[in-house]
Short mmCIF file of N, CA and C in Angstrom, two decimals:
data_model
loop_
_atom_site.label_atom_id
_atom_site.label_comp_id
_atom_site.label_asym_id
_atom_site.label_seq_id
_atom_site.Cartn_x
_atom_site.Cartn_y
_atom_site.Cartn_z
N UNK A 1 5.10 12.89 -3.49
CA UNK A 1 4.54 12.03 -2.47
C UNK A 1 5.53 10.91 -2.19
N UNK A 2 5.72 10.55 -0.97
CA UNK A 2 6.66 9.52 -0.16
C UNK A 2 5.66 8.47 -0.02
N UNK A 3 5.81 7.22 -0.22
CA UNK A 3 5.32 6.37 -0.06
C UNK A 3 6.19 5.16 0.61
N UNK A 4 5.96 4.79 1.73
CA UNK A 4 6.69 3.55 2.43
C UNK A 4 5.41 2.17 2.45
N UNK A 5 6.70 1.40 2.51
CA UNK A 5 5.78 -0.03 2.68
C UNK A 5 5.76 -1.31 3.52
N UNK A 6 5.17 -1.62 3.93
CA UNK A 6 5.29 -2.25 5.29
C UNK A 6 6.04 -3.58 5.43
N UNK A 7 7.03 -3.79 6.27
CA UNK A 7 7.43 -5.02 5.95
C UNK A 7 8.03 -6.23 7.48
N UNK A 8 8.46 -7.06 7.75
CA UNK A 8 8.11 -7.82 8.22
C UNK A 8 9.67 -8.03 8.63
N UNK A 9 10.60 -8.13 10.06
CA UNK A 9 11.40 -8.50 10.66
C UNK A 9 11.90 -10.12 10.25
N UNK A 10 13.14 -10.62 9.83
CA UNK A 10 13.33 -11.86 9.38
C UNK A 10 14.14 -11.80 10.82
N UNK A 11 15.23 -11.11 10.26
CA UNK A 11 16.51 -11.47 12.04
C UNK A 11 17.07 -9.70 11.26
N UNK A 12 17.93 -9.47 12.35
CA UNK A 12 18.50 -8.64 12.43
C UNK A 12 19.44 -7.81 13.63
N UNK A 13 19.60 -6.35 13.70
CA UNK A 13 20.89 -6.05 14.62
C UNK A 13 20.72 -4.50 14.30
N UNK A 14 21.32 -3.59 15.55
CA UNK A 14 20.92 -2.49 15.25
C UNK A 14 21.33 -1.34 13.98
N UNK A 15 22.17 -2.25 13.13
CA UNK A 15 22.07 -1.48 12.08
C UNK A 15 21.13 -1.94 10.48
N UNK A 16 21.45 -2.82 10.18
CA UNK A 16 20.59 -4.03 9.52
C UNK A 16 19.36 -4.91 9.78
N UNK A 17 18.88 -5.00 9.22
CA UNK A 17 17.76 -6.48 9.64
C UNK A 17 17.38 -7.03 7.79
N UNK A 18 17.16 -7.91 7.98
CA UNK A 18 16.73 -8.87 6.44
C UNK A 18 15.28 -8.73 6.81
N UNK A 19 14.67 -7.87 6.28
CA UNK A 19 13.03 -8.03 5.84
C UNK A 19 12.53 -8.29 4.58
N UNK A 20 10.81 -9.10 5.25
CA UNK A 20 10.15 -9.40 4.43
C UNK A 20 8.85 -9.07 3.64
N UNK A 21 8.58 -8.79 2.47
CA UNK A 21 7.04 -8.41 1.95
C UNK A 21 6.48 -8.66 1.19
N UNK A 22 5.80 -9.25 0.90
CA UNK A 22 5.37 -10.61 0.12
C UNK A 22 5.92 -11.49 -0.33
N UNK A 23 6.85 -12.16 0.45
CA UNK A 23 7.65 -13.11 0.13
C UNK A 23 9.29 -12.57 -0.82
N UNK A 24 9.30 -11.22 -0.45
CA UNK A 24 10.29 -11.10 -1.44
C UNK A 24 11.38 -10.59 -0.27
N UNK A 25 12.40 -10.87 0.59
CA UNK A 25 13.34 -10.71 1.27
C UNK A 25 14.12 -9.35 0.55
N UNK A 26 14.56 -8.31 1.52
CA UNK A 26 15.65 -7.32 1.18
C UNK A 26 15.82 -6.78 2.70
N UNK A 27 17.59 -6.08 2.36
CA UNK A 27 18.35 -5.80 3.42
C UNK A 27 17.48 -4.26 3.85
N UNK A 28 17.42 -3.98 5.12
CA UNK A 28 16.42 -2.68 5.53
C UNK A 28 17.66 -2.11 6.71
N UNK A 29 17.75 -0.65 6.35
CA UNK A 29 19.10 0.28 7.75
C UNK A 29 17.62 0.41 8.65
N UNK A 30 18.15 -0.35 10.05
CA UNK A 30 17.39 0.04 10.79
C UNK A 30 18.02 1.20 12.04
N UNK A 31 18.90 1.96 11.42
CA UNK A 31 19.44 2.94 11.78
C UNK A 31 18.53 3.52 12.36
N UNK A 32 17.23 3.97 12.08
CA UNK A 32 16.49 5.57 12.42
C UNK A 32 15.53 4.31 13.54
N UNK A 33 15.27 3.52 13.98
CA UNK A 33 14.11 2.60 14.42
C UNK A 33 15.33 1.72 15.80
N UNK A 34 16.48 1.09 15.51
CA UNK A 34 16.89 0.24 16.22
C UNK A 34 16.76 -1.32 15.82
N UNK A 35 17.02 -1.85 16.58
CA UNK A 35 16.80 -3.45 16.22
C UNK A 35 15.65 -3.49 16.69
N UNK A 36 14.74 -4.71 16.14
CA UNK A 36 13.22 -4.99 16.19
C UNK A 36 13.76 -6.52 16.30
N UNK A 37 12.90 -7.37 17.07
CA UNK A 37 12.81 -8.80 17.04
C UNK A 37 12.26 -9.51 15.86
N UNK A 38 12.31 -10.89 15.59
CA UNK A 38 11.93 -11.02 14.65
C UNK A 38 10.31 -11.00 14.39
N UNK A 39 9.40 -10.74 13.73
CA UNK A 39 8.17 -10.48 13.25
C UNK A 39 7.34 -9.45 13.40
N UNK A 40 8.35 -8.45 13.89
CA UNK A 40 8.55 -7.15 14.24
C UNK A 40 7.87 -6.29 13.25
N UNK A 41 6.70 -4.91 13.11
CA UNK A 41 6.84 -4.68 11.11
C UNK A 41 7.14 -3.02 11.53
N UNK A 42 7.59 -3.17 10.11
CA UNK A 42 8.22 -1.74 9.93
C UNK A 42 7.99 -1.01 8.67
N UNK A 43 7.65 0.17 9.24
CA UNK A 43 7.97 0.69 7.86
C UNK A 43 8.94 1.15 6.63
N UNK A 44 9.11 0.98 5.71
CA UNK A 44 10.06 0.76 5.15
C UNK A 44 10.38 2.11 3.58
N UNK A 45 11.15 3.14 4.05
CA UNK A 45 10.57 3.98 3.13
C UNK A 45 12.48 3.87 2.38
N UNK A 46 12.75 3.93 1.18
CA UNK A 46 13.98 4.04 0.33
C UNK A 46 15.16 3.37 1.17
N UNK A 47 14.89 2.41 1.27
CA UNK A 47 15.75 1.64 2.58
C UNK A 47 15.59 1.34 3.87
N UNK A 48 15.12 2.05 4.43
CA UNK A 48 15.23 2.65 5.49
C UNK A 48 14.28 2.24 6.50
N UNK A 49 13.98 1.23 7.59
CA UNK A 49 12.93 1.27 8.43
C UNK A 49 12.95 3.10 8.95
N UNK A 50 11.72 3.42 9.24
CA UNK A 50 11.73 4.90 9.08
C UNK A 50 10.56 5.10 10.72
N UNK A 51 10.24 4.44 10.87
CA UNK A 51 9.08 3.37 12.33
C UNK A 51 8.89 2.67 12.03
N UNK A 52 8.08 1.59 13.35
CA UNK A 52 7.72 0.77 13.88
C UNK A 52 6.09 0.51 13.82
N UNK A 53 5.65 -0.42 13.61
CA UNK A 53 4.10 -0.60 13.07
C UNK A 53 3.52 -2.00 13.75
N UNK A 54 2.24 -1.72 14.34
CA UNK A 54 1.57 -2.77 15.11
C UNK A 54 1.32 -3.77 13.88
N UNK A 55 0.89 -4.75 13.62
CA UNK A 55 0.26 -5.48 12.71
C UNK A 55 -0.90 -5.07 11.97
N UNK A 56 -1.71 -4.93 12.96
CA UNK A 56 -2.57 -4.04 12.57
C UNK A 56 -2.78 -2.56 11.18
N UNK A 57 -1.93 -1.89 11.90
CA UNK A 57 -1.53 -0.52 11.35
C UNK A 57 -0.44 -1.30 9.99
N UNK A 58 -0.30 -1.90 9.80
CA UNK A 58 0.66 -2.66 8.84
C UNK A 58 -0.10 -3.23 7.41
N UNK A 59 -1.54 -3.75 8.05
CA UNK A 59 -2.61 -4.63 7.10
C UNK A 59 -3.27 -3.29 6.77
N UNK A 60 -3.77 -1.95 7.12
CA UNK A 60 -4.32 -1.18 7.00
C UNK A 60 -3.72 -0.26 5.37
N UNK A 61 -2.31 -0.19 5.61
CA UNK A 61 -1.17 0.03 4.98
C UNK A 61 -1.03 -0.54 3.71
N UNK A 62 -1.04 -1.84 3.90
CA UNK A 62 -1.21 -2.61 2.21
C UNK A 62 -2.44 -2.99 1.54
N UNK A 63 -3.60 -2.63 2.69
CA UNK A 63 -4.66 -2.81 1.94
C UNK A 63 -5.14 -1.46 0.97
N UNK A 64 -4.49 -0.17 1.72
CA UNK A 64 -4.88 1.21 1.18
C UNK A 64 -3.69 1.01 -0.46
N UNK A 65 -2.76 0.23 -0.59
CA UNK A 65 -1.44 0.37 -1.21
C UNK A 65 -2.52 -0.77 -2.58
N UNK A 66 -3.06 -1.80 -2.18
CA UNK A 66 -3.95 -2.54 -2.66
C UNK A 66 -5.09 -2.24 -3.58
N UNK A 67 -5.42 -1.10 -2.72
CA UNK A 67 -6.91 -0.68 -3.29
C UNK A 67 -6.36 0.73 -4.16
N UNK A 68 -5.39 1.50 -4.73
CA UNK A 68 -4.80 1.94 -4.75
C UNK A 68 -4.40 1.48 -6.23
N UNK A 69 -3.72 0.46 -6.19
CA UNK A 69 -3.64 -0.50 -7.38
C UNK A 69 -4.87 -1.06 -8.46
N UNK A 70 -5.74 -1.09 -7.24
CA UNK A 70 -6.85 -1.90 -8.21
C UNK A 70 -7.73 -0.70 -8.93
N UNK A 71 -7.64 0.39 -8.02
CA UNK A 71 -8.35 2.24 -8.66
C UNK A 71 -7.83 1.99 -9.78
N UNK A 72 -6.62 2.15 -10.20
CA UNK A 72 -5.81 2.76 -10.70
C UNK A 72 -6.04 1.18 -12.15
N UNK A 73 -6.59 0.14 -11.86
CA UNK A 73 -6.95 -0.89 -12.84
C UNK A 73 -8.60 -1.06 -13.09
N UNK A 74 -9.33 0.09 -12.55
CA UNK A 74 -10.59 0.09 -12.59
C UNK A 74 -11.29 -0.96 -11.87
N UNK A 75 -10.72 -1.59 -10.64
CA UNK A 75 -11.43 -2.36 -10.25
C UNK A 75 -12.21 -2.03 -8.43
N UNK A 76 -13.37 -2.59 -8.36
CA UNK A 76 -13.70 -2.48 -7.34
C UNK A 76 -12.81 -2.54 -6.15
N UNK A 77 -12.61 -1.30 -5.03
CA UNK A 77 -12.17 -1.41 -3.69
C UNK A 77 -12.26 -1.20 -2.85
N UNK A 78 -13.79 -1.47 -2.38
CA UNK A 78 -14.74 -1.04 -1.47
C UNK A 78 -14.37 -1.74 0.17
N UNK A 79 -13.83 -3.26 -0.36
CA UNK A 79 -13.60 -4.23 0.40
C UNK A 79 -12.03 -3.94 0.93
N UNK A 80 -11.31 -3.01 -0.08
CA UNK A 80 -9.86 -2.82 0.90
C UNK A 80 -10.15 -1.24 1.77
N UNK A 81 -11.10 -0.74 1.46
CA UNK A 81 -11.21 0.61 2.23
C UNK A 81 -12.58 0.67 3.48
N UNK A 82 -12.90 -0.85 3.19
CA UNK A 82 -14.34 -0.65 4.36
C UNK A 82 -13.80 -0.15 5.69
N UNK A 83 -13.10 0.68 6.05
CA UNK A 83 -13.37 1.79 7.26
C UNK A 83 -14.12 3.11 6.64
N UNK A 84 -13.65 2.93 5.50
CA UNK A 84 -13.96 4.35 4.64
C UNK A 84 -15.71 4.25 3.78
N UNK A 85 -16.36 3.03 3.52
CA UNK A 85 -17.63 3.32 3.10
C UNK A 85 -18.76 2.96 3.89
N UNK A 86 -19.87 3.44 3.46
CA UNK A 86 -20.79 4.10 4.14
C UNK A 86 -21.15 5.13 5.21
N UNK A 87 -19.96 5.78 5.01
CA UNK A 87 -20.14 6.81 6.22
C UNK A 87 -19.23 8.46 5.55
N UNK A 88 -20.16 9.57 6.09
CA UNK A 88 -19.46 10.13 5.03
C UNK A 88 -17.99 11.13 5.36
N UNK A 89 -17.10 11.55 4.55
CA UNK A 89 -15.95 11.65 5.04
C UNK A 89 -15.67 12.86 5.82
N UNK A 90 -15.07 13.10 6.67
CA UNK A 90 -14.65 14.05 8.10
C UNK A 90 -13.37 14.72 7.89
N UNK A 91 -13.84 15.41 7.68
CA UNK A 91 -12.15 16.72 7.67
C UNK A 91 -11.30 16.56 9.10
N UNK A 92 -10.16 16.82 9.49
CA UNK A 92 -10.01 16.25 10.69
C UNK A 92 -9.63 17.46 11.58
N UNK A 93 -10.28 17.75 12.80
CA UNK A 93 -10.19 19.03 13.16
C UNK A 93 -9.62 19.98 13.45
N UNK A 94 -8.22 20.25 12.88
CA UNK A 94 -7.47 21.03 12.46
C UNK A 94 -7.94 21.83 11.11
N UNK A 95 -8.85 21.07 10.48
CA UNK A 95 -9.22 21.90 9.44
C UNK A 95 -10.45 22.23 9.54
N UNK A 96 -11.52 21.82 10.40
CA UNK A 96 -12.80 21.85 10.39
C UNK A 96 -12.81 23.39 11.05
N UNK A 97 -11.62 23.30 11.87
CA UNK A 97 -11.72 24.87 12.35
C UNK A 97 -11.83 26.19 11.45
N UNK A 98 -10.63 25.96 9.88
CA UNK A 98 -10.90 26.47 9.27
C UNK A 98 -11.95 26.78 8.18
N UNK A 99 -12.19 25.87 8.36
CA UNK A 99 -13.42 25.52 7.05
C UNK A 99 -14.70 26.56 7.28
N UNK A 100 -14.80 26.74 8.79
CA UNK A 100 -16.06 27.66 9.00
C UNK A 100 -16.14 28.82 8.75
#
């Protein structure tokens, strides 16, 4: 499993940019993406901005990365996945086709 992580435009240029993610600054190839302005977010997989991410789609990202962490410490994460409870879960229909 590939896991990227979302991170945050400081300044940059179309090969480089200095991003940020939780306060911890590192150099990102924005080779495969281009230059992004600053506060720009990206995803960030073994270097690499790899796409481009609304804010949105960014908070969604570290909250699943979040809740994820806290599983994995036995703690409640109902509150980082509330798109996901009370409702029950949907195969997505590429597979629902098969399923029948």
């Amino acid at each position: 499993m590939c896991i990227g992580f979302p991170m945050r435009v400081i300044e940059g240029d179309d090969l480089t940019a200095r991003c940020e993610r939780r306060g911890e600054a590192h150099t990102v190839s924005m080779l495969l993406v281009g230059a992004q302005p600053a506060g720009a977010h990206v995803l960030v997989h073994l270097g690499s901005a790899v796409r481009t991410l609304d804010a949105h789609e960014a908070r969604l990202i570290d909250d699943a990365l979040d809740g994820l962490a806290a599983a994995m410490e036995g703690r409640n994460v109902d509150a980082l996945f509330a798109d996901l409870v009370g409702r029950e879960p949907q195969l997505p229909a590429h597979l629902r086709e098969g399923a029948k």
